[in-house]
DNA sequence: TGTACATCAGTGAACGCGCGTTCACTGATGTAC
DNA sequence: TGTACATCAGTGAACGCGCGTTCACTGATGTAC
């Protein structure tokens, strides 16, 4: 016996996850109340606990949902044939800097996530690995990541994570700077650094002679 | 007519700034109450407003104080003859990752700072420029940064900022990962990337042929 | 086809609590004479 | 040297408010017959 159609509650839950993602990225997790998120979803505060066990549960689910969506977005970019240059330039753009609510969850929430409990940090870890796998799939397009030897796959992930961390830090720093011109220049220089690390153009010697 | 000696109030204010810095870096700014900070400083909440106009005022002053102390620390490292390798390795160390309350204010607070008001972001911008000038002074040890032509100085600052941003992002990401071994590997790979960008060992081609 | 019913997503008031901030007061201090 | 006084850093209770969470209730829904 199913009342509202099995899709109704699931759709409402997804709507809450999406508005929570935008709120959290704009105002921070600690800066976003449950009642505010529910109002954004056009619901009242009481309905919250029909969908999530606690705010911490919402945080972990939202982090997972945000990263899943980001991984999908990156995979779609790769499928559309966008190269590393376009990827880096769109990530380290003035637009991405100025619209955190629509942007990368890592850049907006990274140091808040590191202060939260195990469930949230585990959700972040799992979600982020899917994101960097999607980034890596851009380069080795035909291959299935799952078919690699485990050790090589891990090494490739670590390299992708380190480069992604540099991008995240660059975007965050450009958001914090009060001087707009300086923030622009940091984005530009950061993009050049990241592209050098990714091996676009002339690959840096230090990456060329290392195993992979 | 001076009562407690002119140093007494100043020393108390400095004590508040230092405990606030530790609290903010450990629990976040939004996660640290005024009463908690005052208790850490062995005072009661009411005394707070004899030293700061508001919590936002404390935040801006604490950010400035933290960055001033960090710049001093980096300058001291440079004076002690530590090279870029030692600098990067100590920044991207497991110890720094595990003790945020004693570590880099940028890594602990960057995305909270970007959400705060102009006063805090301006304090961050000014303080961070002093930090990267202290890092840069490591390399050009005799020269006074103030004597450079303005344009060259700005370009050098932007390069230092972009590299520093990569370090900050790497440390933050390693803090957020629930998998300890993965976090260690990201620190290691991040250190190699940053050293490559700084031109230690073999300078990457993309940095070699650019003006400076 | 029409009616009585069971379900359950969502409502909205209420809870205890900690937040940032205010303020009347305390009491140790150095000064004035 | 001794006493009365002005200063002011710090005390601690109180404020209004928004937080996360609970709960008795509502009312639209699909089902049963």
XYZ file of C-alpha atoms (C1' of nucleotides) in Angstrom:
490
model
C 0.000 0.000 0.000
C 1.768 3.108 -1.219
C 0.130 6.470 -0.791
C 1.791 9.462 -2.437
C 3.501 7.402 -5.118
C 6.924 6.069 -4.198
C 8.576 8.974 -6.017
C 7.005 11.772 -4.013
C 8.986 11.411 -0.800
C 12.192 10.671 -2.666
C 11.760 13.816 -4.754
C 11.167 15.918 -1.635
C 14.273 14.478 -0.009
C 16.304 15.270 -3.114
C 14.942 18.829 -3.128
C 16.076 19.273 0.486
C 19.535 17.930 -0.390
C 19.875 20.386 -3.249
C 18.817 23.511 -1.360
C 20.982 22.399 1.566
C 23.955 22.143 -0.780
C 23.437 25.672 -2.044
C 22.907 27.093 1.468
C 25.878 25.276 2.974
C 28.164 26.432 0.169
C 26.994 30.027 0.490
C 26.679 30.508 4.256
C 28.680 27.581 5.625
C 27.345 24.532 7.435
C 27.419 26.120 10.896
C 25.890 29.235 9.345
C 22.863 27.392 7.920
C 19.995 26.405 10.209
C 17.671 23.466 9.629
C 14.638 25.783 9.583
C 16.250 27.996 6.923
C 17.070 25.027 4.706
C 13.519 23.716 5.038
C 12.086 27.128 4.202
C 14.287 27.177 1.069
C 12.701 23.843 0.144
C 9.251 25.393 0.773
C 8.591 23.200 3.779
C 8.330 23.857 7.515
C 10.955 22.831 10.039
C 8.968 19.930 11.483
C 9.038 17.929 8.251
C 12.815 17.713 8.388
C 12.934 14.667 10.667
C 10.756 12.649 8.312
C 13.694 12.736 5.876
C 16.862 12.893 7.976
C 17.796 11.635 11.413
C 19.651 14.769 12.456
C 21.451 17.788 11.049
C 24.666 15.765 11.015
C 22.899 13.148 8.890
C 21.815 15.897 6.479
C 25.386 17.191 6.321
C 26.821 13.785 5.432
C 24.080 13.117 2.833
C 24.469 16.594 1.339
C 28.238 16.222 1.024
C 27.737 12.873 -0.724
C 25.059 14.311 -3.025
C 27.142 17.361 -3.937
C 30.174 15.274 -4.827
C 28.093 12.802 -6.804
C 26.661 15.685 -8.842
C 30.126 17.168 -9.331
C 31.523 13.837 -10.529
C 28.632 13.570 -12.998
C 29.340 17.096 -14.211
C 33.018 16.372 -14.757
C 32.185 13.120 -16.569
C 29.774 15.041 -18.813
C 32.492 17.623 -19.583
C 34.876 14.811 -20.484
C 32.265 13.154 -22.690
C 31.747 16.490 -24.454
C 35.419 16.443 -25.333
C 36.653 19.288 -23.094
C 40.415 19.082 -22.575
C 42.429 19.748 -19.405
C 42.956 23.410 -20.288
C 39.200 24.059 -20.508
C 38.635 22.092 -17.313
C 41.198 24.064 -15.317
C 40.155 27.411 -16.765
C 36.508 26.899 -15.937
C 37.337 25.742 -12.415
C 39.711 28.631 -11.744
C 37.433 31.272 -13.248
C 36.139 34.545 -11.802
C 32.624 33.207 -12.213
C 33.296 30.117 -10.120
C 34.981 32.308 -7.518
C 32.001 34.672 -7.326
C 29.253 31.997 -7.226
C 30.228 29.560 -4.495
C 26.630 28.380 -4.030
C 26.685 26.818 -7.509
C 30.281 25.671 -7.357
C 32.668 23.096 -6.001
C 31.663 21.713 -2.589
C 35.286 21.082 -1.677
C 36.254 24.716 -2.212
C 33.304 25.974 -0.163
C 33.303 23.454 2.679
C 36.700 21.796 2.984
C 37.770 23.069 6.354
C 34.304 22.752 7.851
C 34.200 19.114 6.701
C 37.521 18.384 8.377
C 35.984 19.411 11.733
C 32.936 17.160 11.481
C 32.359 13.579 12.544
C 33.427 10.314 10.948
C 30.250 9.809 8.902
C 30.650 13.142 7.113
C 34.387 12.727 6.551
C 33.858 9.211 5.226
C 31.143 10.476 2.858
C 33.542 13.176 1.735
C 36.387 10.729 1.161
C 34.251 8.332 -0.881
C 32.628 11.129 -2.878
C 35.900 12.861 -3.614
C 37.468 9.662 -4.940
C 34.576 9.390 -7.393
C 35.219 13.009 -8.412
C 38.917 12.481 -9.089
C 38.171 9.239 -10.909
C 35.883 11.271 -13.165
C 38.673 13.799 -13.704
C 41.165 11.032 -14.460
C 38.719 9.345 -16.849
C 38.989 12.500 -18.956
C 42.536 11.528 -19.809
C 42.290 7.765 -20.187
C 38.954 7.886 -21.899
C 38.401 4.354 -23.059
C 39.805 2.534 -20.044
C 37.735 1.444 -17.097
C 39.372 2.612 -13.884
C 38.163 -0.554 -12.209
C 40.303 -2.689 -14.489
C 43.612 -1.118 -13.454
C 45.893 -2.927 -11.052
C 44.989 -1.651 -7.584
C 48.390 -0.122 -6.923
C 48.519 1.869 -10.146
C 44.990 3.017 -9.643
C 45.845 4.244 -6.152
C 48.937 6.089 -7.405
C 46.890 7.766 -10.133
C 44.270 8.792 -7.601
C 46.861 10.317 -5.284
C 48.301 12.352 -8.150
C 44.864 13.561 -9.156
C 43.997 14.393 -5.550
C 47.155 16.443 -5.089
C 46.498 18.461 -8.239
C 42.848 18.912 -7.318
C 43.899 20.104 -3.845
C 46.012 22.803 -5.474
C 43.006 23.955 -7.503
C 40.771 23.990 -4.436
C 43.271 26.020 -2.404
C 43.706 28.506 -5.232
C 39.976 29.080 -5.617
C 39.487 29.435 -1.858
C 42.331 31.903 -1.530
C 41.044 34.025 -4.386
C 37.650 34.127 -2.615
C 39.166 35.347 0.634
C 41.239 38.179 -0.851
C 39.661 41.614 -0.532
C 41.670 42.918 -3.503
C 39.825 41.914 -6.681
C 42.729 42.413 -9.045
C 45.057 40.383 -6.857
C 42.421 37.638 -6.693
C 42.251 37.569 -10.508
C 46.011 37.339 -10.803
C 46.164 34.486 -8.301
C 43.591 32.551 -10.348
C 45.618 33.114 -13.514
C 48.927 32.086 -11.942
C 47.278 29.135 -10.216
C 45.874 27.906 -13.534
C 49.346 28.056 -15.100
C 50.813 26.115 -12.177
C 48.127 23.435 -12.295
C 48.428 22.991 -16.050
C 52.190 22.601 -15.620
C 51.598 19.918 -12.993
C 49.063 18.138 -15.209
C 51.634 17.950 -17.949
C 49.785 20.108 -20.470
C 52.203 22.002 -22.704
C 55.717 21.164 -21.543
C 55.522 18.517 -18.810
C 57.647 19.468 -15.777
C 60.731 17.311 -15.408
C 59.790 16.156 -11.926
C 56.612 14.529 -13.194
C 58.183 13.143 -16.357
C 60.736 10.913 -14.656
C 58.395 9.419 -12.100
C 56.660 6.060 -12.339
C 52.970 5.878 -13.202
C 47.021 58.968 35.510
C 47.551 55.327 34.594
C 46.259 52.622 36.904
C 47.250 49.019 36.163
C 50.380 49.946 34.264
C 49.943 50.535 30.543
C 51.071 46.971 29.813
C 48.402 45.164 31.792
C 45.428 45.732 29.495
C 47.529 45.221 26.387
C 48.792 41.890 27.721
C 45.234 40.750 28.477
C 44.111 41.721 24.997
C 47.007 39.781 23.489
C 46.111 36.751 25.606
C 42.540 36.872 24.301
C 43.825 37.092 20.713
C 46.030 34.051 21.206
C 43.404 31.788 22.770
C 40.889 32.971 20.153
C 43.340 31.983 17.421
C 43.688 28.482 18.840
C 39.938 28.058 19.360
C 39.018 29.383 15.936
C 41.526 27.104 14.233
C 40.304 24.076 16.164
C 36.518 24.555 16.243
C 35.968 27.125 13.512
C 34.913 30.742 13.949
C 31.178 30.028 13.931
C 31.862 27.106 16.250
C 33.602 29.244 18.899
C 31.526 31.397 21.251
C 32.714 34.600 22.892
C 32.109 33.133 26.363
C 34.201 30.053 25.535
C 37.098 32.152 24.263
C 36.970 34.335 27.382
C 36.914 31.257 29.619
C 40.007 29.977 27.774
C 41.656 33.291 28.629
C 40.571 32.810 32.276
C 38.145 35.724 32.159
C 34.350 36.001 32.214
C 32.250 36.896 29.209
C 31.469 40.437 30.357
C 35.088 41.587 30.129
C 35.148 40.918 26.399
C 33.676 44.269 25.383
C 36.356 46.186 27.256
C 38.804 44.842 24.637
C 36.826 44.395 21.408
C 33.826 46.141 19.899
C 32.116 42.945 18.737
C 32.829 39.351 17.815
C 33.461 40.477 14.237
C 36.092 42.897 15.553
C 37.736 40.016 17.434
C 37.695 37.895 14.272
C 39.435 40.554 12.195
C 42.011 41.262 14.928
C 42.646 37.553 15.481
C 43.162 36.917 11.766
C 45.651 39.799 11.655
C 47.444 38.567 14.776
C 47.664 34.979 13.540
C 49.132 36.004 10.200
C 51.596 38.397 11.842
C 52.818 35.570 14.067
C 53.046 33.213 11.079
C 55.060 35.746 9.080
C 57.416 36.142 12.037
C 57.778 32.373 12.272
C 58.605 32.031 8.580
C 61.105 34.895 8.820
C 62.736 33.160 11.797
C 62.958 29.892 9.824
C 64.589 31.759 6.954
C 67.059 33.468 9.314
C 67.942 30.046 10.732
C 68.932 29.000 7.226
C 66.112 26.536 6.472
C 65.779 25.931 2.733
C 62.600 25.534 0.637
C 62.594 21.753 1.052
C 62.536 22.000 4.860
C 59.893 24.703 4.666
C 57.553 22.686 2.459
C 58.123 19.440 4.359
C 57.328 21.003 7.715
C 54.214 22.695 6.321
C 52.946 19.538 4.606
C 53.684 17.259 7.564
C 51.445 14.809 9.417
C 52.058 16.821 12.562
C 50.795 20.056 11.017
C 47.799 18.170 9.647
C 46.936 16.714 13.063
C 47.387 19.914 15.108
C 45.366 22.606 13.373
C 45.078 24.687 16.533
C 48.833 25.362 16.450
C 49.094 25.610 12.692
C 48.476 27.772 9.658
C 45.458 30.086 10.021
C 44.850 30.008 6.281
C 44.528 26.226 6.218
C 42.141 26.216 9.178
C 39.992 29.241 8.355
C 40.197 30.054 4.657
C 36.657 29.354 3.604
C 35.170 30.839 6.752
C 37.162 34.024 6.144
C 35.829 34.290 2.604
C 32.268 34.456 4.027
C 32.959 37.250 6.500
C 32.776 41.027 6.156
C 35.138 43.482 4.516
C 37.139 44.255 7.663
C 38.083 40.610 8.181
C 38.847 39.972 4.520
C 40.975 43.117 4.360
C 42.860 42.043 7.486
C 43.396 38.658 5.872
C 44.635 40.149 2.612
C 47.121 42.482 4.332
C 48.325 39.777 6.708
C 48.735 37.174 3.990
C 50.845 39.527 1.866
C 53.189 39.918 4.842
C 53.322 36.121 5.123
C 54.224 35.561 1.471
C 56.755 38.401 1.625
C 58.365 36.524 4.511
C 58.384 33.338 2.418
C 59.856 35.187 -0.564
C 62.499 36.823 1.653
C 63.792 33.295 2.282
C 64.957 33.189 -1.295
C 66.221 36.736 -1.864
C 67.735 37.010 1.552
C 69.721 40.239 1.427
C 67.268 42.303 -0.613
C 64.574 44.475 0.882
C 61.244 43.709 -0.785
C 60.314 47.364 -0.456
C 63.122 48.377 -2.807
C 61.863 46.332 -5.755
C 60.054 48.028 -8.610
C 56.343 47.817 -7.784
C 55.469 45.686 -10.804
C 58.136 43.039 -10.175
C 57.215 42.921 -6.516
C 53.577 42.348 -7.385
C 54.461 39.567 -9.844
C 56.654 37.869 -7.230
C 53.856 38.109 -4.684
C 51.329 36.560 -7.060
C 53.667 33.644 -7.739
C 54.241 33.113 -4.025
C 50.505 33.342 -3.331
C 49.668 30.757 -5.970
C 52.216 28.293 -4.591
C 51.094 28.966 -1.041
C 47.476 28.366 -2.092
C 48.476 24.938 -3.377
C 50.071 24.123 -0.027
C 47.011 25.320 1.873
C 44.637 23.270 -0.267
C 46.791 20.164 0.125
C 46.901 20.438 3.906
C 43.149 21.078 4.111
C 42.324 18.133 1.894
C 44.544 15.795 3.892
C 42.693 16.925 7.039
C 39.298 16.141 5.552
C 40.128 12.624 4.317
C 38.932 9.826 6.602
C 41.573 7.446 5.218
C 44.823 8.117 7.051
C 47.110 6.423 4.562
C 45.539 8.265 1.657
C 45.957 11.524 3.570
C 49.667 10.764 4.069
C 50.139 10.020 0.391
C 48.411 13.237 -0.633
C 50.772 15.223 1.611
C 53.772 13.479 0.056
C 52.613 14.005 -3.523
C 51.590 17.592 -2.758
C 55.051 18.335 -1.366
C 56.661 17.002 -4.560
C 54.347 19.134 -6.687
C 55.009 22.285 -4.682
C 58.768 21.788 -4.727
C 58.572 21.365 -8.497
C 56.651 24.621 -8.766
C 59.121 26.411 -6.508
C 61.933 25.375 -8.793
C 63.764 23.164 -6.336
C 65.494 20.303 -8.121
C 64.677 20.564 -11.829
C 62.611 23.688 -12.503
C 59.553 22.909 -14.641
C 59.858 24.273 -18.175
C 56.713 26.348 -17.900
C 58.152 28.384 -15.047
C 61.633 28.632 -16.541
C 60.688 30.575 -19.650
C 58.447 33.082 -17.937
C 59.413 36.636 -16.939
C 60.274 37.378 -13.324
C -19.863 4.702 -8.646
C -19.888 6.082 -3.684
C -18.420 6.092 0.966
C -15.641 4.953 5.088
C -11.105 4.273 6.313
C -5.950 3.756 7.088
C -1.790 5.994 5.845
C 1.710 9.339 6.364
C 4.058 13.748 4.435
C 3.842 17.842 6.221
C 2.309 21.591 9.946
C 3.399 24.682 13.540
C 3.962 25.437 18.386
C 6.910 24.320 21.981
C 11.235 22.583 24.561
C 15.920 23.632 26.552
C 20.099 25.649 25.255
C 23.933 28.584 23.886
C 24.599 32.583 21.215
C 26.230 37.869 21.077
C 25.550 41.701 23.770
C 24.384 44.884 27.804
C 24.872 46.737 32.278
C 24.920 47.696 37.275
C 28.273 46.494 40.205
C 32.965 45.022 42.576
C 37.332 45.624 44.259
C 42.303 46.186 43.524
C 45.007 49.863 42.059
C 47.855 54.254 42.129
C 47.224 59.203 43.444
C 46.569 63.290 46.274
C 47.351 65.571 50.287
C 53.464 57.440 56.733
C 48.276 57.238 56.629
C 43.824 57.926 54.742
C 40.181 59.208 51.365
C 39.345 58.996 46.702
C 38.979 58.391 41.500
C 39.866 54.977 38.104
C 38.706 51.048 35.424
C 39.616 45.903 34.327
C 36.898 42.465 35.335
C 32.336 40.137 37.325
C 28.148 37.764 36.638
C 23.278 38.003 35.819
C 20.138 39.163 32.398
C 18.202 40.299 27.582
C 16.188 38.651 23.095
C 17.111 35.458 19.623
C 17.867 31.462 16.696
C 19.507 26.936 17.209
C 18.420 21.518 16.820
C 14.854 18.661 18.099
C 10.132 16.856 19.581
C 5.348 16.006 19.110
C 0.264 16.218 18.820
C -2.176 17.202 15.030
C -3.962 17.991 9.950
C -5.581 16.802 5.648
C -4.819 14.970 1.035
C -4.161 10.532 -0.684
C -5.147 5.723 -2.513
C -7.645 1.484 -0.978
C -11.390 -1.570 0.304
C -15.774 -2.978 -0.323
